[in-house]
mmCIF file of C-alpha atoms in Angstrom:
data_model
loop_
_atom_site.group_PDB
_atom_site.id
_atom_site.type_symbol
_atom_site.label_atom_id
_atom_site.label_comp_id
_atom_site.label_asym_id
_atom_site.label_seq_id
_atom_site.Cartn_x
_atom_site.Cartn_y
_atom_site.Cartn_z
ATOM 1 C CA UNK T 1 41.897 -36.186 37.165
ATOM 2 C CA UNK T 2 39.575 -34.473 39.724
ATOM 3 C CA UNK T 3 40.875 -33.017 43.085
ATOM 4 C CA UNK T 4 38.436 -34.842 45.089
ATOM 5 C CA UNK T 5 35.659 -37.457 44.406
ATOM 6 C CA UNK T 6 32.997 -38.226 47.197
ATOM 7 C CA UNK T 7 31.763 -41.771 46.394
ATOM 8 C CA UNK T 8 28.272 -43.665 47.188
ATOM 9 C CA UNK T 9 26.549 -40.493 48.823
ATOM 10 C CA UNK T 10 23.003 -39.397 49.078
ATOM 11 C CA UNK T 11 23.194 -36.080 47.258
ATOM 12 C CA UNK T 12 20.895 -33.309 48.178
ATOM 13 C CA UNK T 13 21.267 -30.047 45.809
ATOM 14 C CA UNK T 14 19.584 -27.757 48.162
ATOM 15 C CA UNK T 15 16.335 -26.997 45.901
ATOM 16 C CA UNK T 16 13.964 -29.191 47.958
ATOM 17 C CA UNK T 17 13.869 -31.919 45.014
ATOM 18 C CA UNK T 18 14.065 -35.672 45.582
ATOM 19 C CA UNK T 19 17.921 -36.736 46.761
ATOM 20 C CA UNK T 20 19.787 -39.082 44.309
ATOM 21 C CA UNK T 21 22.259 -41.762 44.938
ATOM 22 C CA UNK T 22 25.537 -41.280 43.101
ATOM 23 C CA UNK T 23 29.173 -39.811 43.297
ATOM 24 C CA UNK T 24 30.377 -36.063 43.185
ATOM 25 C CA UNK T 25 33.338 -34.738 41.839
ATOM 26 C CA UNK T 26 35.168 -31.433 42.938
ATOM 27 C CA UNK T 27 37.931 -29.561 41.002
ATOM 28 C CA UNK T 28 39.431 -25.929 42.117
ATOM 29 C CA UNK T 29 36.837 -26.090 44.981
ATOM 30 C CA UNK T 30 33.837 -26.497 42.560
ATOM 31 C CA UNK T 31 31.301 -29.239 41.809
ATOM 32 C CA UNK T 32 32.728 -30.560 38.577
ATOM 33 C CA UNK T 33 30.624 -33.752 37.937
ATOM 34 C CA UNK T 34 27.692 -35.823 39.356
ATOM 35 C CA UNK T 35 27.035 -39.318 38.638
ATOM 36 C CA UNK T 36 28.736 -42.776 38.804
ATOM 37 C CA UNK T 37 32.137 -43.777 37.754
ATOM 38 C CA UNK T 38 33.427 -40.465 37.597
ATOM 39 C CA UNK T 39 37.239 -41.383 37.150
ATOM 40 C CA UNK T 40 40.309 -41.059 39.251
ATOM 41 C CA UNK T 41 40.855 -38.112 41.935
ATOM 42 C CA UNK T 42 43.813 -37.262 43.882
ATOM 43 C CA UNK T 43 41.412 -37.931 47.081
ATOM 44 C CA UNK T 44 38.344 -40.042 47.653
ATOM 45 C CA UNK T 45 35.989 -39.906 50.372
ATOM 46 C CA UNK T 46 33.774 -43.011 50.817
ATOM 47 C CA UNK T 47 30.099 -41.479 52.394
ATOM 48 C CA UNK T 48 28.938 -45.005 52.715
ATOM 49 C CA UNK T 49 25.460 -43.436 51.953
ATOM 50 C CA UNK T 50 25.534 -40.544 54.036
ATOM 51 C CA UNK T 51 23.810 -37.316 52.934
ATOM 52 C CA UNK T 52 25.958 -34.820 50.841
ATOM 53 C CA UNK T 53 24.249 -31.256 51.080
ATOM 54 C CA UNK T 54 25.138 -27.697 50.701
ATOM 55 C CA UNK T 55 26.044 -25.943 53.722
ATOM 56 C CA UNK T 56 23.381 -24.709 56.236
ATOM 57 C CA UNK T 57 23.498 -20.935 56.820
ATOM 58 C CA UNK T 58 22.478 -20.155 60.438
ATOM 59 C CA UNK T 59 21.066 -16.747 60.391
ATOM 60 C CA UNK T 60 20.390 -16.216 64.069
ATOM 61 C CA UNK T 61 23.352 -16.969 66.558
ATOM 62 C CA UNK T 62 24.842 -15.329 69.547
ATOM 63 C CA UNK T 63 28.567 -16.606 69.082
ATOM 64 C CA UNK T 64 29.944 -13.094 69.648
ATOM 65 C CA UNK T 65 31.594 -14.206 72.770
ATOM 66 C CA UNK T 66 32.497 -17.869 72.283
ATOM 67 C CA UNK T 67 34.051 -17.295 68.786
ATOM 68 C CA UNK T 68 36.718 -15.283 70.683
ATOM 69 C CA UNK T 69 37.878 -18.676 72.425
ATOM 70 C CA UNK T 70 36.227 -21.269 69.883
ATOM 71 C CA UNK T 71 36.668 -20.559 66.602
ATOM 72 C CA UNK T 72 35.014 -23.368 65.371
ATOM 73 C CA UNK T 73 31.871 -22.098 67.456
ATOM 74 C CA UNK T 74 31.175 -25.729 68.419
ATOM 75 C CA UNK T 75 28.771 -27.571 67.917
ATOM 76 C CA UNK T 76 27.530 -25.670 64.950
ATOM 77 C CA UNK T 77 30.014 -27.218 62.019
ATOM 78 C CA UNK T 78 28.983 -30.745 63.417
ATOM 79 C CA UNK T 79 25.263 -30.051 62.731
ATOM 80 C CA UNK T 80 25.900 -29.035 59.067
ATOM 81 C CA UNK T 81 26.394 -25.206 59.619
ATOM 82 C CA UNK T 82 29.039 -23.838 57.294
ATOM 83 C CA UNK T 83 27.826 -20.023 57.818
ATOM 84 C CA UNK T 84 27.061 -18.219 61.057
ATOM 85 C CA UNK T 85 25.606 -14.639 61.391
ATOM 86 C CA UNK T 86 26.470 -13.055 64.680
ATOM 87 C CA UNK T 87 25.111 -10.356 66.706
ATOM 88 C CA UNK T 88 21.353 -10.816 66.436
ATOM 89 C CA UNK T 89 19.080 -8.983 68.601
ATOM 90 C CA UNK T 90 22.001 -6.280 68.977
ATOM 91 C CA UNK T 91 23.474 -8.344 71.770
ATOM 92 C CA UNK T 92 27.100 -8.021 70.440
ATOM 93 C CA UNK T 93 30.180 -7.752 72.556
ATOM 94 C CA UNK T 94 31.601 -4.950 70.288
ATOM 95 C CA UNK T 95 32.317 -2.064 70.500
ATOM 96 C CA UNK T 96 32.926 -2.250 74.249
ATOM 97 C CA UNK T 97 35.158 -0.250 76.488
ATOM 98 C CA UNK T 98 37.405 -2.058 79.205
ATOM 99 C CA UNK T 99 34.965 -0.161 81.791
ATOM 100 C CA UNK T 100 32.049 -1.873 80.363
ATOM 101 C CA UNK T 101 33.323 -5.183 79.730
ATOM 102 C CA UNK T 102 31.557 -6.737 82.948
ATOM 103 C CA UNK T 103 28.419 -5.037 82.714
ATOM 104 C CA UNK T 104 28.253 -6.333 79.109
ATOM 105 C CA UNK T 105 28.960 -9.777 80.401
ATOM 106 C CA UNK T 106 26.277 -9.585 82.986
ATOM 107 C CA UNK T 107 23.626 -8.532 80.420
ATOM 108 C CA UNK T 108 24.291 -11.559 78.279
ATOM 109 C CA UNK T 109 23.838 -14.084 81.365
ATOM 110 C CA UNK T 110 20.521 -12.542 81.778
ATOM 111 C CA UNK T 111 19.091 -12.366 78.078
ATOM 112 C CA UNK T 112 20.944 -15.282 76.894
ATOM 113 C CA UNK T 113 21.538 -17.673 79.860
ATOM 114 C CA UNK T 114 25.117 -17.583 79.454
ATOM 115 C CA UNK T 115 27.419 -18.626 82.085
ATOM 116 C CA UNK T 116 29.185 -15.729 83.848
ATOM 117 C CA UNK T 117 31.926 -17.714 84.818
ATOM 118 C CA UNK T 118 32.735 -18.999 81.259
ATOM 119 C CA UNK T 119 32.284 -15.374 80.058
ATOM 120 C CA UNK T 120 34.934 -14.100 82.206
ATOM 121 C CA UNK T 121 37.377 -16.772 81.834
ATOM 122 C CA UNK T 122 36.743 -17.063 77.989
ATOM 123 C CA UNK T 123 36.401 -13.648 76.051
ATOM 124 C CA UNK T 124 39.274 -12.561 74.356
ATOM 125 C CA UNK T 125 39.104 -8.743 74.837
ATOM 126 C CA UNK T 126 41.905 -8.071 72.026
ATOM 127 C CA UNK T 127 39.651 -5.362 70.739
ATOM 128 C CA UNK T 128 37.529 -2.230 71.575
ATOM 129 C CA UNK T 129 35.848 -1.132 68.401
ATOM 130 C CA UNK T 130 33.879 -3.103 66.101
ATOM 131 C CA UNK T 131 36.386 -3.007 63.257
ATOM 132 C CA UNK T 132 39.197 -4.239 65.833
ATOM 133 C CA UNK T 133 36.780 -6.944 66.678
ATOM 134 C CA UNK T 134 36.554 -8.068 63.090
ATOM 135 C CA UNK T 135 40.340 -7.930 62.572
ATOM 136 C CA UNK T 136 40.697 -10.162 65.984
ATOM 137 C CA UNK T 137 38.644 -12.517 64.411
ATOM 138 C CA UNK T 138 40.510 -12.659 61.004
ATOM 139 C CA UNK T 139 43.974 -12.812 62.998
ATOM 140 C CA UNK T 140 42.785 -15.754 64.797
ATOM 141 C CA UNK T 141 41.024 -17.488 61.886
ATOM 142 C CA UNK T 142 37.722 -19.152 62.076
ATOM 143 C CA UNK T 143 36.101 -22.405 61.150
ATOM 144 C CA UNK T 144 32.912 -21.874 59.274
ATOM 145 C CA UNK T 145 31.917 -18.600 57.265
ATOM 146 C CA UNK T 146 30.767 -15.588 59.511
ATOM 147 C CA UNK T 147 29.026 -12.537 59.246
ATOM 148 C CA UNK T 148 28.467 -9.769 61.972
ATOM 149 C CA UNK T 149 25.966 -7.362 62.511
ATOM 150 C CA UNK T 150 26.611 -4.257 64.200
ATOM 151 C CA UNK T 151 24.680 -4.333 67.464
ATOM 152 C CA UNK T 152 22.490 -1.789 69.118
ATOM 153 C CA UNK T 153 23.052 -2.949 72.911
ATOM 154 C CA UNK T 154 26.670 -2.567 72.352
ATOM 155 C CA UNK T 155 26.946 0.548 70.538
ATOM 156 C CA UNK T 156 24.413 2.352 73.051
ATOM 157 C CA UNK T 157 26.765 0.870 76.045
ATOM 158 C CA UNK T 158 29.851 2.146 74.501
ATOM 159 C CA UNK T 159 28.319 5.726 74.269
ATOM 160 C CA UNK T 160 26.182 6.003 77.369
ATOM 161 C CA UNK T 161 27.614 3.639 79.704
ATOM 162 C CA UNK T 162 25.417 2.207 82.593
ATOM 163 C CA UNK T 163 22.922 4.819 81.725
ATOM 164 C CA UNK T 164 22.157 3.288 78.185
ATOM 165 C CA UNK T 165 19.119 1.668 80.112
ATOM 166 C CA UNK T 166 18.068 4.239 82.375
ATOM 167 C CA UNK T 167 17.452 7.424 80.083
ATOM 168 C CA UNK T 168 16.732 8.449 76.577
ATOM 169 C CA UNK T 169 19.911 9.415 74.551
ATOM 170 C CA UNK T 170 20.659 13.077 73.800
ATOM 171 C CA UNK T 171 21.050 14.304 70.241
ATOM 172 C CA UNK T 172 24.566 14.373 70.687
ATOM 173 C CA UNK T 173 24.833 10.739 71.674
ATOM 174 C CA UNK T 174 22.527 9.740 68.967
ATOM 175 C CA UNK T 175 24.985 11.266 66.658
ATOM 176 C CA UNK T 176 27.918 9.286 68.072
ATOM 177 C CA UNK T 177 26.014 6.097 67.962
ATOM 178 C CA UNK T 178 25.234 6.795 64.169
ATOM 179 C CA UNK T 179 29.055 7.268 63.679
ATOM 180 C CA UNK T 180 29.965 4.126 65.263
ATOM 181 C CA UNK T 181 27.176 2.278 63.027
ATOM 182 C CA UNK T 182 28.705 3.800 59.775
ATOM 183 C CA UNK T 183 32.237 2.502 61.388
ATOM 184 C CA UNK T 184 31.034 -0.725 61.698
ATOM 185 C CA UNK T 185 29.310 -1.119 58.420
ATOM 186 C CA UNK T 186 32.621 0.390 56.540
ATOM 187 C CA UNK T 187 34.645 -2.342 58.409
ATOM 188 C CA UNK T 188 32.304 -5.372 57.334
ATOM 189 C CA UNK T 189 29.296 -5.450 59.286
ATOM 190 C CA UNK T 190 26.270 -6.831 57.454
ATOM 191 C CA UNK T 191 23.799 -4.768 58.901
ATOM 192 C CA UNK T 192 22.222 -3.226 62.175
ATOM 193 C CA UNK T 193 20.547 -5.287 64.462
ATOM 194 C CA UNK T 194 18.381 -4.579 67.386
ATOM 195 C CA UNK T 195 15.599 -5.422 69.551
ATOM 196 C CA UNK T 196 12.325 -4.211 71.299
ATOM 197 C CA UNK T 197 11.081 -7.700 72.756
ATOM 198 C CA UNK T 198 9.890 -7.124 76.236
ATOM 199 C CA UNK T 199 11.311 -10.412 77.239
ATOM 200 C CA UNK T 200 14.866 -9.181 76.610
ATOM 201 C CA UNK T 201 15.943 -8.045 79.915
ATOM 202 C CA UNK T 202 19.489 -7.791 81.128
ATOM 203 C CA UNK T 203 21.467 -6.909 84.769
ATOM 204 C CA UNK T 204 18.968 -5.960 87.275
ATOM 205 C CA UNK T 205 15.851 -6.735 85.190
ATOM 206 C CA UNK T 206 16.157 -3.782 83.137
ATOM 207 C CA UNK T 207 15.302 -3.616 79.462
ATOM 208 C CA UNK T 208 18.427 -4.395 77.294
ATOM 209 C CA UNK T 209 20.420 -1.030 76.100
#
């Protein structure tokens, strides 16, 4: 007996090939069979011809703030997204010192068009470092799979504060930033994200850190 059978689906296998109509069975979390009349299952879902396909990986999102109050990062799962990559362009919210929280939020309102009121009301600041941010997400749970970049803007602001957009970093500051990147990677970051796009301006019209 299968754990689950999804019946009467239009099945896309993710290869770009032609869809096929049929049933799909799952056992122990894996596809066990595709075809017709697959046999009994503990649970049955009638697809009524709807599409059944592999989940979508959204490789460029800015859910870093929203996910702290909305673990399902609505509306992405409703659109078929099963994996979201956060922290693109370097615009993350971790690491962040308490003194820099409002500046970080104000930057996001400019560069990403986010509501400052929503950010101030919604962000859970139960972290300061990047590892603490990941730990917080793990504790609260997330809906889709999530992967996070270590973001240049957050790391630069963490080290330089408001001066991050005003001057070049010293050798010592660069070393501190590099250490924060290593810390993030060891904690589970999937990489380091940054941007040099001229349109990416933050608070006061200055370039993002």
